[in-house]
Amino acid sequence: MSEQSCAPAERGILIIGLGLIGGSLAAALKEAGFAGRILACDRDADEVTSGIDMGLVDAGSTELAPWVAESSLIVLAVPVLAIEAVLRELAPHLGDQVITDVGSTKGAIEASVERVFGDIPPRFVLGHPIAGSEKSGVAASNPALYRRHKVILTPRADTDPDALARVRVLWAACGAELLEMDVARHDQVLARTSHLPHLLAFSLVDTLARQDERLEIFRYAAGGFRDFTRIAGSDPVMWRDIFSANREAVLGALDEFEAGVARLRRAVTDNDGDAMLAIFDRASHARQYFDTLLNQTSYQAMEQRNIRYRVTPGGNVRGRIRVPGDKSISHRSIMLGALAEGVTEVHGFLEGEDSLATLQAFREMGVAIEGPHQGRVTIHGVGLHGLKAPAGPLYVGNSGTAMRLFAGLLAGQAFDTELTGDVSLNKRPMGRVADPLREMGAVIETAEGGRPPLTIRGGQALRGIRYDMPMASAQVKSCLLLAGLYAEGETRVREPAPTRDHTERMLNGFGYAVQRDADEAWLQGGGRLTASPIDVPSDISSAAFYLVAAAITPGSDLLLEHVGTNPTRIGVINILKAMGADLELLNPREVGGEPVADIRVRHAPLKGIDIPVDQVPLAIDEFPVLFIAAANAEGVTRLRGAEELRVKESDRIQAMADGLAILGVENTVHSDGIDIVGRADASDTHVEHYSGGHVDSLGDHRIAMAFAIAALRAEGEIVIDDCANVATSFPGFVDLARRVGLSLEEQEAS
Ligand code: NAP
C-alpha cells in the first residue's frame, strides 16, 4: 500500500480535544502537506486560540456543532473518561464521517460507543498512538511526535474497510507505523507495558514523598531514581482515567508484578545469590534485547530504516581477519545447550539479532543463560523435558532457521506455543516443516498459505517417521530430527542432495547418537543430551564475501582465520577453485566435531564455469556473492538446480539479476538459475567490466553485501539501498570491509 507517503484526502479533519496528542496530530498533518481544513474543538477556548495562533488549526471553538458538518473525519483526543460525554454531544450532528480516537485504553471506549449508539457503527475505527510525553496542552505539540512510533488500531470484523483505510492514511501521513490487534489484547498489552510502569512510578514517588514531608530525600536521589520515576510527572487526570478505564487488565498486571516482587523478596530474605542472579540476569538481558528494539536497530523497526551503502571503486583486499561465528552453529548451540543436562559453555557465539532472539526465546521458556559477553555464553541446560511454557508468543525475528528448528522441538513439548517472526519471515513458507511434523502426530496451525505465525499444540504423542524430503533443506531435516528426540521409535530423513549436517554433528557432540548412511540420517527418540563445550567456527557464509573480494581484486592477499569448513558448507570454496581462484586451506583442524581451517586467498584471473549441480546445495547462501565472482570471470557462468534461491529472504535470482543488469552485466534468468556473462578477458586487470549504479537489495542482507563487494571492480560508485538487515546476519561487516580496504560509507537515507 502506498499509504506511507500520501497526505489524507479528507475535506476537513475535526480534532476534539486540542491538547498534546490532538495538537501534535494537527502539527504533523500540516507538515505532511494536508490540503484540507483542520478544525478543532476544545472546552478550553485558550487552547483553540493557541492552536490557531501556532498555525496548527484553521478554525475552531468550544462549540462542537458548527464544525461537524465541515469535516469528513473526526478524531477524539480528549481524556478517556470524557469520550462518552463528547460522543453524546456529537451523535445528533453526525453524517457519514469516519470517527477515530487516541485513547490509551480501548475496551472502556468501545463500551462508551456502544452505550451512545446502541452498537459500534462500522465507520468507527478505534486507535491509540504509542507516543506521548509527560507534557500536556497544545503548547507542547510536536509535529514529529508520531514519526517512527507505532499506532495501534483495533478494527472489528464489521469495520468499514474504507474507514479503516482512511484512518491508516491519517497516521501514516504522520510517519507512524500501523499495527492492528483486538481490543482485549490491546488493553492487556498496554496494561503491562505502559499502565503498570506508570502505576509503580506514581506509587514509588508518593511512598517516598510521604515518608519525608519536606521532600529532603529527593536531594540525595541518584540517577536510578530519576530514570525510574520520570513518568510520575505525567498528567494525573489522564492517568486516573486510564486506571479506571482499564481496571481489570491493570489489576491482572499488578498481580503478576506482585508475584514477581514476592519471588525476589524471598531470594533476598534467604540470601539466595543464585536465585537473585538468575532473576537479574534474565531481566538485564531482556532489557538489552528490548533496547535493540527501542533503538530501532532490529526486527520490524529496522525494516523502516533505510540504511544505504555507498561504495567507491578501487582498493585491494589485504590483511588478516576473523569473521563472526557461524549462525547455524550459534543457533544450534543455544538450542542443544538448553535441552542438554548440565552446563554448556559456548565461545565465538554470533551476537546477531537472530541468534539473540533464539537465546531470548529459551530464556522465556525458563532456561538460565548467562551472556553473551564477547562471544561467550553459558547455558544452564534443563534437559529434554525441562522447558516451561512461555508467557507469550516466541519471537524469532528474521530467522527462518530458528522458526523451522523451533517448530520441531516445540512439537514435542507438553505445552502450547506460538512462533512468530518479523514481517519478512511471516511471508515465508512453513508448510515444508508443518506437513511432515503433522505426519509425526504434531498439531500445528499456520496462517493462510502455511505461513507464520505457527501455533503448536503441546502434549501430543509423536511417533518417528521415515521422511523423503522433496527438497534439499537442512532446516527441514534438522526440524524433523529435533522432533525425533521426542518421538517414539526411529525418525529417519532422506535428502535428495547433501545439506548441512551441523545438527547431526552437534547432537553427536552432545552424546546423542545420530546415524548417517549415504543420503539418510536417523535417530531413536527418548535419549538424553549431555552438555558439551562449543567453540563456534567463523561463518563460511560471511567469509564468502571476503573470499570473493580478494579473488576478484588485483593485488589482494587476505587471510581468513578459524573458518568452518564443514564439507556440507564448502561449495563456495569448491566453486571458486573451479573458477581458478587462488585459495589455500591452512592449518586444518577439528573443533567440537566441526572442521575448521584458516583460508588464504590471493587474486587470480577467474573463468566462467557451469556450476556443478552437486555443489549447489553446498553453496546455497553464497550465490549472491558468487554471481559477483561470475561477473568478474572470463566467459559465461551458468547456474541450474537452484530454485531454492527463489524462496530465500528475497527471490535472490531475480534480485541479483536486476542489480547486475543495472551495472550493465548481461544475464539471463531461468526458472532454477541464471547465466551471467562475465568479462571478455579476465587477465586484463586494468579494464573494468561493469559500471557503477544504484541498486536495491530489497532488504536482503546477502544481496546488499554482494553488491558492496562488486564495487571493488566497478567503473563508478555503487549505491545500495535497504541495507539495515546486514547487521542481523553479519555484525561488523562494514568495519571489516573498511579494514581490508573497501571504501564503504554507510548513510541513513530518508
Ligand atoms: P491533554 O494535553 O490534557 O489534552 C486533552 C484536551 O482535551 C485538553 O485541552 C482538555 O481540556 C480537552 N478536553 C477534556 N475534556 C473535553 C471535552 N469534554 N470536550 C472538549 N475538550 C475536552 O491530554 P493529551 O495528553 O493530549 O491526551 C489526550 C488523549 O490522548 C487521552 O485520551 C489520552 O489517553 C491519549 N493519549 C495520551 C498520551 C500521552 O502520553 N499524553 C499518549 C497516547 C494517548 P482541559 O485542559 O480543559 O481539560
Short mmCIF file of N, CA, C and O and ligand atoms in Angstrom, two decimals, residues 16-22 41-44 47 77-80 82 86 102-104 128-129 131-133 135-137 235 238 242, ligand 1:
data_model
loop_
_atom_site.label_atom_id
_atom_site.label_comp_id
_atom_site.label_asym_id
_atom_site.label_seq_id
_atom_site.Cartn_x
_atom_site.Cartn_y
_atom_site.Cartn_z
N ILE A 16 -11.21 16.84 18.29
CA ILE A 16 -11.91 17.24 19.51
C ILE A 16 -10.99 16.98 20.69
O ILE A 16 -10.61 15.83 20.94
N GLY A 17 -10.61 18.04 21.39
CA GLY A 17 -9.61 17.94 22.46
C GLY A 17 -8.26 18.32 21.89
O GLY A 17 -7.54 17.49 21.34
N LEU A 18 -7.95 19.64 21.97
CA LEU A 18 -6.71 20.10 21.34
C LEU A 18 -5.62 20.22 22.41
O LEU A 18 -5.23 21.30 22.80
N GLY A 19 -5.16 19.06 22.87
CA GLY A 19 -4.05 19.05 23.84
C GLY A 19 -2.77 18.59 23.16
O GLY A 19 -2.58 18.81 21.96
N LEU A 20 -1.95 17.89 23.93
CA LEU A 20 -0.68 17.41 23.38
C LEU A 20 -0.91 16.49 22.18
O LEU A 20 -0.30 16.67 21.12
N ILE A 21 -1.80 15.51 22.36
CA ILE A 21 -1.98 14.48 21.33
C ILE A 21 -2.70 15.06 20.11
O ILE A 21 -2.26 14.89 18.96
N GLY A 22 -3.81 15.78 20.36
CA GLY A 22 -4.56 16.38 19.26
C GLY A 22 -3.74 17.44 18.54
O GLY A 22 -3.71 17.51 17.31
N CYS A 41 -12.02 21.54 18.35
CA CYS A 41 -12.98 21.90 19.38
C CYS A 41 -12.37 21.50 20.72
O CYS A 41 -11.88 20.38 20.86
N ASP A 42 -12.36 22.43 21.67
CA ASP A 42 -11.81 22.11 22.99
C ASP A 42 -12.63 22.91 23.99
O ASP A 42 -13.09 24.02 23.69
N ARG A 43 -12.81 22.34 25.17
CA ARG A 43 -13.64 23.08 26.13
C ARG A 43 -12.88 24.30 26.65
O ARG A 43 -13.46 25.18 27.27
N ASP A 44 -11.60 24.36 26.39
CA ASP A 44 -10.79 25.49 26.81
C ASP A 44 -10.54 26.39 25.60
O ASP A 44 -9.78 26.04 24.69
N GLU A 47 -6.97 27.16 24.46
CA GLU A 47 -6.23 26.12 23.72
C GLU A 47 -6.50 26.26 22.23
O GLU A 47 -5.59 26.14 21.41
N ALA A 77 -9.71 13.33 20.83
CA ALA A 77 -8.42 13.39 21.53
C ALA A 77 -8.58 13.97 22.92
O ALA A 77 -7.72 14.69 23.41
N VAL A 78 -9.70 13.63 23.54
CA VAL A 78 -9.96 14.08 24.91
C VAL A 78 -9.59 12.95 25.87
O VAL A 78 -9.40 11.81 25.44
N PRO A 79 -9.48 13.24 27.19
CA PRO A 79 -9.20 12.16 28.13
C PRO A 79 -10.24 11.04 28.02
O PRO A 79 -11.40 11.30 27.66
N VAL A 80 -9.82 9.84 28.33
CA VAL A 80 -10.63 8.65 28.11
C VAL A 80 -12.04 8.77 28.71
O VAL A 80 -13.04 8.47 28.05
N ALA A 82 -13.75 11.33 29.26
CA ALA A 82 -14.57 12.41 28.69
C ALA A 82 -15.20 11.98 27.37
O ALA A 82 -16.08 12.67 26.85
N VAL A 86 -18.59 13.46 25.12
CA VAL A 86 -18.35 14.08 23.81
C VAL A 86 -19.18 13.37 22.74
O VAL A 86 -19.80 14.00 21.88
N VAL A 102 -7.90 8.47 20.15
CA VAL A 102 -6.49 8.26 20.50
C VAL A 102 -6.36 7.72 21.91
O VAL A 102 -5.27 7.69 22.48
N GLY A 103 -7.47 7.33 22.49
CA GLY A 103 -7.50 6.98 23.92
C GLY A 103 -6.54 5.85 24.27
O GLY A 103 -6.36 4.91 23.50
N SER A 104 -5.99 5.92 25.47
CA SER A 104 -4.97 4.96 25.87
C SER A 104 -5.54 3.60 26.28
O SER A 104 -4.79 2.67 26.51
N HIS A 128 -4.90 4.03 18.95
CA HIS A 128 -4.08 4.52 20.06
C HIS A 128 -2.64 4.73 19.60
O HIS A 128 -1.93 3.76 19.33
N PRO A 129 -2.22 5.99 19.53
CA PRO A 129 -0.81 6.23 19.19
C PRO A 129 0.08 5.93 20.40
O PRO A 129 -0.17 6.42 21.49
N ALA A 131 2.74 7.02 21.59
CA ALA A 131 3.69 8.14 21.59
C ALA A 131 3.11 9.17 22.54
O ALA A 131 1.89 9.27 22.66
N GLY A 132 3.95 9.90 23.19
CA GLY A 132 3.43 10.92 24.09
C GLY A 132 4.56 11.51 24.88
O GLY A 132 5.73 11.35 24.54
N SER A 133 4.20 12.24 25.91
CA SER A 133 5.24 12.77 26.80
C SER A 133 4.55 13.14 28.11
O SER A 133 3.34 12.99 28.24
N LYS A 135 4.28 16.03 29.13
CA LYS A 135 3.70 17.36 28.99
C LYS A 135 2.26 17.25 28.53
O LYS A 135 1.86 16.23 27.98
N SER A 136 1.48 18.30 28.77
CA SER A 136 0.16 18.28 28.18
C SER A 136 -0.15 19.67 27.63
O SER A 136 0.61 20.61 27.83
N GLY A 137 -1.26 19.76 26.93
CA GLY A 137 -1.66 21.05 26.35
C GLY A 137 -1.10 21.24 24.96
O GLY A 137 -0.08 20.66 24.58
N ASP A 235 0.42 13.52 33.55
CA ASP A 235 -0.82 14.20 33.92
C ASP A 235 -1.72 13.32 34.82
O ASP A 235 -2.16 12.24 34.39
N MET A 238 -5.29 12.35 33.40
CA MET A 238 -5.24 11.35 32.33
C MET A 238 -5.03 9.96 32.93
O MET A 238 -5.70 8.99 32.55
N ILE A 242 -7.17 6.49 32.92
CA ILE A 242 -6.67 5.25 32.33
C ILE A 242 -6.81 4.09 33.31
O ILE A 242 -7.29 3.00 32.95
P1 NAP B 1 -4.20 16.97 27.15
O1 NAP B 1 -2.93 17.58 26.65
O2 NAP B 1 -4.64 17.27 28.53
O3 NAP B 1 -5.33 17.33 26.14
C1 NAP B 1 -6.68 16.96 26.29
C2 NAP B 1 -7.50 18.17 25.88
O4 NAP B 1 -8.87 17.75 25.83
C3 NAP B 1 -7.40 19.30 26.90
O5 NAP B 1 -7.25 20.53 26.23
C4 NAP B 1 -8.74 19.20 27.59
O6 NAP B 1 -9.19 20.44 28.11
C5 NAP B 1 -9.64 18.76 26.46
N1 NAP B 1 -10.90 18.22 26.92
C6 NAP B 1 -11.16 17.49 28.03
N2 NAP B 1 -12.49 17.19 28.09
C7 NAP B 1 -13.06 17.74 26.99
C8 NAP B 1 -14.38 17.79 26.48
N3 NAP B 1 -15.39 17.18 27.12
N4 NAP B 1 -14.60 18.45 25.32
C9 NAP B 1 -13.60 19.07 24.67
N5 NAP B 1 -12.32 19.07 25.12
C10 NAP B 1 -12.06 18.42 26.26
O7 NAP B 1 -4.12 15.38 27.04
P2 NAP B 1 -3.38 14.51 25.97
O8 NAP B 1 -2.10 14.08 26.54
O9 NAP B 1 -3.42 15.18 24.65
O10 NAP B 1 -4.31 13.21 25.95
C11 NAP B 1 -5.49 13.17 25.18
C12 NAP B 1 -5.86 11.70 24.89
O11 NAP B 1 -4.74 11.08 24.32
C13 NAP B 1 -6.25 10.90 26.13
O12 NAP B 1 -7.34 10.09 25.80
C14 NAP B 1 -5.04 10.02 26.36
O13 NAP B 1 -5.43 8.79 26.92
C15 NAP B 1 -4.50 9.85 24.97
N6 NAP B 1 -3.05 9.62 24.89
C16 NAP B 1 -2.19 10.36 25.60
C17 NAP B 1 -0.83 10.10 25.53
C18 NAP B 1 0.16 10.93 26.31
O14 NAP B 1 1.29 10.46 26.53
N7 NAP B 1 -0.15 12.11 26.70
C19 NAP B 1 -0.38 9.09 24.68
C20 NAP B 1 -1.29 8.38 23.93
C21 NAP B 1 -2.64 8.65 24.05
P3 NAP B 1 -8.82 20.81 29.66
O15 NAP B 1 -7.36 21.13 29.62
O16 NAP B 1 -9.69 21.97 29.92
O17 NAP B 1 -9.14 19.61 30.49
#
